GROMACS .gro file of N, CA, C and O in nm:
model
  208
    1UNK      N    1   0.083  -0.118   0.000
    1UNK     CA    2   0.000   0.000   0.000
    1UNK      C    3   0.088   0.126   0.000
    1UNK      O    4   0.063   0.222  -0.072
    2UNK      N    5   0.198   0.121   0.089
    2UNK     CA    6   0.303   0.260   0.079
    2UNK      C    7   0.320   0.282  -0.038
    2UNK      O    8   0.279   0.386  -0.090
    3UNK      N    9   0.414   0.148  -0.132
    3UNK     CA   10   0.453   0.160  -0.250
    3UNK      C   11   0.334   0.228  -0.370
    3UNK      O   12   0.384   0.321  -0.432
    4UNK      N   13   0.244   0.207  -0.395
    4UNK     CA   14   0.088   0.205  -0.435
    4UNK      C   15   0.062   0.409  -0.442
    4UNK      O   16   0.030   0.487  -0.532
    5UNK      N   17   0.111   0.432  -0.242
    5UNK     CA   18   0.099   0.571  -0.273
    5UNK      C   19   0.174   0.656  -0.258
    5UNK      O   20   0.157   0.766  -0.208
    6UNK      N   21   0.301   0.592  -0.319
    6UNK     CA   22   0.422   0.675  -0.395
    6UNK      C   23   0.444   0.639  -0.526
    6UNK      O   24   0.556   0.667  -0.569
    7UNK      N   25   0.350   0.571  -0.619
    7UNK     CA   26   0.352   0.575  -0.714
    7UNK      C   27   0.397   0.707  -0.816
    7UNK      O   28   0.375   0.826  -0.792
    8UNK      N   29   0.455   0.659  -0.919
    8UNK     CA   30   0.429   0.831  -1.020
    8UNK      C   31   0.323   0.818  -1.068
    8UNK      O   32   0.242   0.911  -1.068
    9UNK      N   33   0.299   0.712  -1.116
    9UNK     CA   34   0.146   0.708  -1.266
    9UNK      C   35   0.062   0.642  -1.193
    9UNK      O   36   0.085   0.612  -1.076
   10UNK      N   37  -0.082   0.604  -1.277
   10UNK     CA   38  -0.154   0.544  -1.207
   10UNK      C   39  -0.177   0.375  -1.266
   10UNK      O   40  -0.271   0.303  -1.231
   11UNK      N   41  -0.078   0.343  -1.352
   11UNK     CA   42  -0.072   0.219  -1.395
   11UNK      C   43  -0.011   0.149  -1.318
   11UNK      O   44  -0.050   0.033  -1.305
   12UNK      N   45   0.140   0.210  -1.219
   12UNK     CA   46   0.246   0.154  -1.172
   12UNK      C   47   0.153   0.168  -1.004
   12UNK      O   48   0.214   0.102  -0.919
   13UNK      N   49   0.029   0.234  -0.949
   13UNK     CA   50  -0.054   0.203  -0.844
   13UNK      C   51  -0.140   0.088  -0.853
   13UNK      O   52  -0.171   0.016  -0.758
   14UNK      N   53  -0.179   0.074  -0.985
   14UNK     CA   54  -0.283  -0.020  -0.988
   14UNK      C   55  -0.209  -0.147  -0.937
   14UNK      O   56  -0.246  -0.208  -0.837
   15UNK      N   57  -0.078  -0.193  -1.028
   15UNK     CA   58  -0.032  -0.275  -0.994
   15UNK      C   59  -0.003  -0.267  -0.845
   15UNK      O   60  -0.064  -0.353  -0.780
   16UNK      N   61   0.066  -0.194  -0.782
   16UNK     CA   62   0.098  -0.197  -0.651
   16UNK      C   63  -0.048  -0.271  -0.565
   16UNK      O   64  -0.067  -0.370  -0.494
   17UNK      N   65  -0.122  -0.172  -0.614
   17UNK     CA   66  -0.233  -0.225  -0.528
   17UNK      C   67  -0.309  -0.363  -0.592
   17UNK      O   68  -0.397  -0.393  -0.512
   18UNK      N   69  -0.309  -0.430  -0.671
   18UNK     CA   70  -0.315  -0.569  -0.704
   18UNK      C   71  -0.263  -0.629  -0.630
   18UNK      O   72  -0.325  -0.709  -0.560
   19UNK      N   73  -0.106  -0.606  -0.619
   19UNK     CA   74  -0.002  -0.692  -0.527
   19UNK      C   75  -0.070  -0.682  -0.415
   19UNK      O   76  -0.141  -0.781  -0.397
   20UNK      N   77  -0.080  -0.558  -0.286
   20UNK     CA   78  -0.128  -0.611  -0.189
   20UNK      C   79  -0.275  -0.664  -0.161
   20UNK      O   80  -0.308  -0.689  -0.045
   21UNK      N   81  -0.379  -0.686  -0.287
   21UNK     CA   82  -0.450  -0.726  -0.253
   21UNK      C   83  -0.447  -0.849  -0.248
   21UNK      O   84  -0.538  -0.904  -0.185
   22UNK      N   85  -0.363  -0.919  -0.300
   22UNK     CA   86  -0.308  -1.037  -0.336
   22UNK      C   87  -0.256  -1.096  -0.225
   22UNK      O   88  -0.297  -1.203  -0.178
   23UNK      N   89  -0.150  -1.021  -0.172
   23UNK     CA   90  -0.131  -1.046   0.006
   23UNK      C   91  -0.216  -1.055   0.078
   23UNK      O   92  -0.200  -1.131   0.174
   24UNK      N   93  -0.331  -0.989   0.066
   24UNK     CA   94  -0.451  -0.959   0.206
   24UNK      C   95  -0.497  -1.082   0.171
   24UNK      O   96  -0.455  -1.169   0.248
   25UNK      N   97  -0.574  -1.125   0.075
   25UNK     CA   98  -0.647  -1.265   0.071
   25UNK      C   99  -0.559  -1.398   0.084
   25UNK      O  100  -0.614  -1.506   0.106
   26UNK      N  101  -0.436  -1.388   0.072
   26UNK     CA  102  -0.355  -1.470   0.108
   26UNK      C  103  -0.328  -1.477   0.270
   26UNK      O  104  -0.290  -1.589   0.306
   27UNK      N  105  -0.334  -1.425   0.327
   27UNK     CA  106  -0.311  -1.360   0.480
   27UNK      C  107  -0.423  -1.389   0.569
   27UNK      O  108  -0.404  -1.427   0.685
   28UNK      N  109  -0.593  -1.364   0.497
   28UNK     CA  110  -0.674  -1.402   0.533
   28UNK      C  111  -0.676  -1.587   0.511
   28UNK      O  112  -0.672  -1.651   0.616
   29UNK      N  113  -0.680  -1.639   0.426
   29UNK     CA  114  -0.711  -1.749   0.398
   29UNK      C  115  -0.609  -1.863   0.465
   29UNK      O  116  -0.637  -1.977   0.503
   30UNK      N  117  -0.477  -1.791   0.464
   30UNK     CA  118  -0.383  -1.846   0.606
   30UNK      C  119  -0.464  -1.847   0.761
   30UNK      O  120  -0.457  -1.921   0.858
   31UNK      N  121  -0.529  -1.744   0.734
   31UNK     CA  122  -0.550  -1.739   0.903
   31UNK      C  123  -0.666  -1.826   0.920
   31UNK      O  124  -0.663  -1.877   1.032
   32UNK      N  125  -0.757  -1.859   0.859
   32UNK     CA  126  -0.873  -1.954   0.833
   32UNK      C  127  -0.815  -2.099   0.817
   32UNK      O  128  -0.888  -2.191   0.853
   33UNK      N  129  -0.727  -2.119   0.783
   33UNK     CA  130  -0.678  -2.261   0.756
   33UNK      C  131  -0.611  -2.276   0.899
   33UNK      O  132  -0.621  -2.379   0.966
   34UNK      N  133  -0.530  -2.141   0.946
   34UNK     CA  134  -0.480  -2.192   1.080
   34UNK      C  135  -0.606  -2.200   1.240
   34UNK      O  136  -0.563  -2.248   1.345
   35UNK      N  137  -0.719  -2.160   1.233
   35UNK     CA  138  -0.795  -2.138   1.305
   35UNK      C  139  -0.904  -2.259   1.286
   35UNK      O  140  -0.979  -2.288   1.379
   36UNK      N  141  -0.908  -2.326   1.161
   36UNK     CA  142  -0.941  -2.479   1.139
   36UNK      C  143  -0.846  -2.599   1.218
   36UNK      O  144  -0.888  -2.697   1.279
   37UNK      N  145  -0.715  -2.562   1.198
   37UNK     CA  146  -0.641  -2.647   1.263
   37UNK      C  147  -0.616  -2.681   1.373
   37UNK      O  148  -0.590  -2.797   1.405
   38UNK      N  149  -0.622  -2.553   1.474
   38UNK     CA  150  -0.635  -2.518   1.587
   38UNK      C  151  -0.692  -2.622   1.674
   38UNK      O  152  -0.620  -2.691   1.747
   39UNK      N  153  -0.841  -2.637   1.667
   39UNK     CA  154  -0.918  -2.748   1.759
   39UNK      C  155  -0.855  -2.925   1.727
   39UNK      O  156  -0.829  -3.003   1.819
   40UNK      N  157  -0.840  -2.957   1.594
   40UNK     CA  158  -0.774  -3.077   1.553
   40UNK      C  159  -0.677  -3.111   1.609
   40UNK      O  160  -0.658  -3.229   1.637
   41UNK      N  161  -0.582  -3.006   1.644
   41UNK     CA  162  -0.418  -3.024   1.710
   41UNK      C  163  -0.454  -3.100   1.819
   41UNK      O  164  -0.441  -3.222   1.829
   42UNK      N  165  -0.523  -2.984   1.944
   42UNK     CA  166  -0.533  -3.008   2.048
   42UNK      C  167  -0.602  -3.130   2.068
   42UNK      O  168  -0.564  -3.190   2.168
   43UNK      N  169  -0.711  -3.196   1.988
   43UNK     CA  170  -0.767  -3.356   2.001
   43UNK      C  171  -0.669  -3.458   1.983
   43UNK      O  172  -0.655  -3.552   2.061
   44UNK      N  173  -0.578  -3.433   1.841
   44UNK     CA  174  -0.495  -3.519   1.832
   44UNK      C  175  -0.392  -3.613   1.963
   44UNK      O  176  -0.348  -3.557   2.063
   45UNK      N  177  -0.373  -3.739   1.936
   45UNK     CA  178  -0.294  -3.799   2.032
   45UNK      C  179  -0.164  -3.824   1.982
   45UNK      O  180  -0.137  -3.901   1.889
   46UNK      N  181  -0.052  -3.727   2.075
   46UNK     CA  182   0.078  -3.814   2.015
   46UNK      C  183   0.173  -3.917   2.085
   46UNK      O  184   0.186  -3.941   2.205
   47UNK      N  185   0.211  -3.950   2.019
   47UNK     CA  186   0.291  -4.076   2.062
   47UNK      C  187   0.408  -4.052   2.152
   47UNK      O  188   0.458  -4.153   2.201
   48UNK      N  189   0.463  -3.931   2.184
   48UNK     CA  190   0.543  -3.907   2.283
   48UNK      C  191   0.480  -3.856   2.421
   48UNK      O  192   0.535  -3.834   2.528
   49UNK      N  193   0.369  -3.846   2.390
   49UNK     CA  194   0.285  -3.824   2.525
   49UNK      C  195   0.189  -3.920   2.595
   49UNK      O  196   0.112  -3.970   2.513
   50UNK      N  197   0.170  -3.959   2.713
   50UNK     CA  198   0.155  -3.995   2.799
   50UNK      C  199  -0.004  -3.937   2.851
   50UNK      O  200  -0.010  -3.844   2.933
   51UNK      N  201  -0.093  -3.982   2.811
   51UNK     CA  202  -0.230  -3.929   2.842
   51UNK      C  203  -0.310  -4.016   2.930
   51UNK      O  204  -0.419  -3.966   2.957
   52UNK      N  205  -0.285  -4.143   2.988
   52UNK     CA  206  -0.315  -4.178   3.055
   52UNK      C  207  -0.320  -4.190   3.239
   52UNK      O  208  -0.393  -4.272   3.293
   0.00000   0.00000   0.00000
């Protein structure tokens, strides 16, 4: 987004701002995959632990 608004033209913003939109939904969709995983971990049983 900095880069975006230090652009000179408005071709070399568009792109800028493509790029970080490109990051944001990447960033979001990380955080959804890690917040799925989250509850699974903690059920999981591992084999170096002792739960009995």
């Amino acid at each position: 987004m900095r880069l975006a608004a230090r652009a000179d033209n408005p071709a070399e913003k568009d792109v800028y701002l493509s790029i970080a939109e490109g990051w944001r939904k990447l960033a979001a969709e990380a955080l959804r995959n890690e917040r799925q995983d989250l509850p699974q971990a903690a059920k999981e049983r591992r084999s170096f632990r002792r739960d009995d």
